[in-house]
Short mmCIF file of C-alpha atoms in Angstrom, two decimals:
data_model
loop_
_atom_site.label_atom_id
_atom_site.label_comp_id
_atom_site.label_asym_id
_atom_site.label_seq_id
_atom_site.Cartn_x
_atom_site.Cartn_y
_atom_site.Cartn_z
CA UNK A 412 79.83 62.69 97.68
CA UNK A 413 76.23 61.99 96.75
CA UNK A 414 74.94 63.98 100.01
CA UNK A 415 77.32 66.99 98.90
CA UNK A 416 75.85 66.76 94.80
CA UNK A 417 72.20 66.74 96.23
CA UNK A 418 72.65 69.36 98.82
CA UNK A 419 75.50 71.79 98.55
CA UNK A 420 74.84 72.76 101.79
CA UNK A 421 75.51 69.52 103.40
CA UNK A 422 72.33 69.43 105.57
CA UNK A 423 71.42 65.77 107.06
CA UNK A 424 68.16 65.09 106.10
CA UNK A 425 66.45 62.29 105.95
CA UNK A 426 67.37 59.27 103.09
CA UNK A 427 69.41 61.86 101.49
CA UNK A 428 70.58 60.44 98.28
CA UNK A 429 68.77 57.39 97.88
CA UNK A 430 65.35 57.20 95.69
CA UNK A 431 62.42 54.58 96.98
CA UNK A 432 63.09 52.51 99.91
CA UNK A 433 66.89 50.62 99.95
CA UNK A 434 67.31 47.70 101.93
CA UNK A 435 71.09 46.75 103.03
CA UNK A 436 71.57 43.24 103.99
CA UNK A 437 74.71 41.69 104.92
CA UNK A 438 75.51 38.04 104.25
CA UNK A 439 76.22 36.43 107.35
CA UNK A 440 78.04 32.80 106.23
CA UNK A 441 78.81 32.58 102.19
CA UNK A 442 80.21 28.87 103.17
CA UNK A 443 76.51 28.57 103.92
CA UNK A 444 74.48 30.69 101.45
CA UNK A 445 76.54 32.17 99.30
CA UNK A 446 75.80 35.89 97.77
CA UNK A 447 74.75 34.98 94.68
CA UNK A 448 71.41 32.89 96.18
CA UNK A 449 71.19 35.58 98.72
CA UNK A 450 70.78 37.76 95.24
CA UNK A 451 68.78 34.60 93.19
CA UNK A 452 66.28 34.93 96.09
CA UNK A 453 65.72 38.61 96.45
CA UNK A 454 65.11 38.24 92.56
CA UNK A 455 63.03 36.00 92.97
CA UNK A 456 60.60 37.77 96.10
CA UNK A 457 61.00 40.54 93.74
CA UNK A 458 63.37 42.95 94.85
CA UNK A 459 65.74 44.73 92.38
CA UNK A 460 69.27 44.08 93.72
CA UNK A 461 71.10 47.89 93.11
CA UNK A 462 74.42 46.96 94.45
CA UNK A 463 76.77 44.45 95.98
CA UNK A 464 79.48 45.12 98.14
CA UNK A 465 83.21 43.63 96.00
CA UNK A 466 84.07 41.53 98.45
CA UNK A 467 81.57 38.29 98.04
CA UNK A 468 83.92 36.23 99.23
CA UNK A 469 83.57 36.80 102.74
CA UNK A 470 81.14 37.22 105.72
CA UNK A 471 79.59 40.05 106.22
CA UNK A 472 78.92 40.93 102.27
CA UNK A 473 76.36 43.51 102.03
CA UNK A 474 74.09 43.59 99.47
CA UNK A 475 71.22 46.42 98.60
CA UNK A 476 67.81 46.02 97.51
CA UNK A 477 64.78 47.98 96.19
CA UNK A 478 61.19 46.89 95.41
CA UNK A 479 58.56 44.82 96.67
CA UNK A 480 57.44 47.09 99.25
CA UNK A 481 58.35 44.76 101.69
CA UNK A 482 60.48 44.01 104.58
CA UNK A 483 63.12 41.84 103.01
CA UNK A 484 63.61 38.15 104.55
CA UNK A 485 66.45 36.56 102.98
CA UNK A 486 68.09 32.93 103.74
CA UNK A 487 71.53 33.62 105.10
CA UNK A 488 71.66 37.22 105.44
CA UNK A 489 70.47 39.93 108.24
CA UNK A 490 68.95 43.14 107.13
CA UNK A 491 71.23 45.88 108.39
CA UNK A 492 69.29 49.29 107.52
CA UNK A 493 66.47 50.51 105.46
CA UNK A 494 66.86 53.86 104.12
CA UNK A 495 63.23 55.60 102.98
#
């Protein structure tokens, strides 16, 4: 939807959509670390967390984060993909 509002003629290009540099990270054991310290700590290194997948209950949880101009590092959770 975002793709089609940005570019009515649905070309792929490159980060289409997203402003800055977004970080997806997915929570890999919330009977570990749970999502909310994955978030505390990307506050913390300062990122600006933009979104959280609903389900935070579970493995897998993906989270996304902007800022710090860093590679994010996270306890408990694997970056996925950085879009840029």
């Amino acid at each position: 939807i975002i793709m089609a509002q940005a570019n009515p003629n649905a070309d792929v290009r490159a980060a289409n959509g997203f402003v800055g540099t977004t970080h997806i990270m997915a929570v890999t054991d919330v009977s570990v670390v749970s999502v909310k310290a994955v978030c505390t700590e990307a506050q913390v290194e300062g990122f600006i967390v933009v979104a959280v997948e609903n389900d935070i209950a579970s493995d897998g949880c993906h989270i996304a984060v902007q800022g710090a101009g860093a590679t994010p590092s996270f306890t408990g959770a694997t970056l996925v993909v950085t879009f840029s």
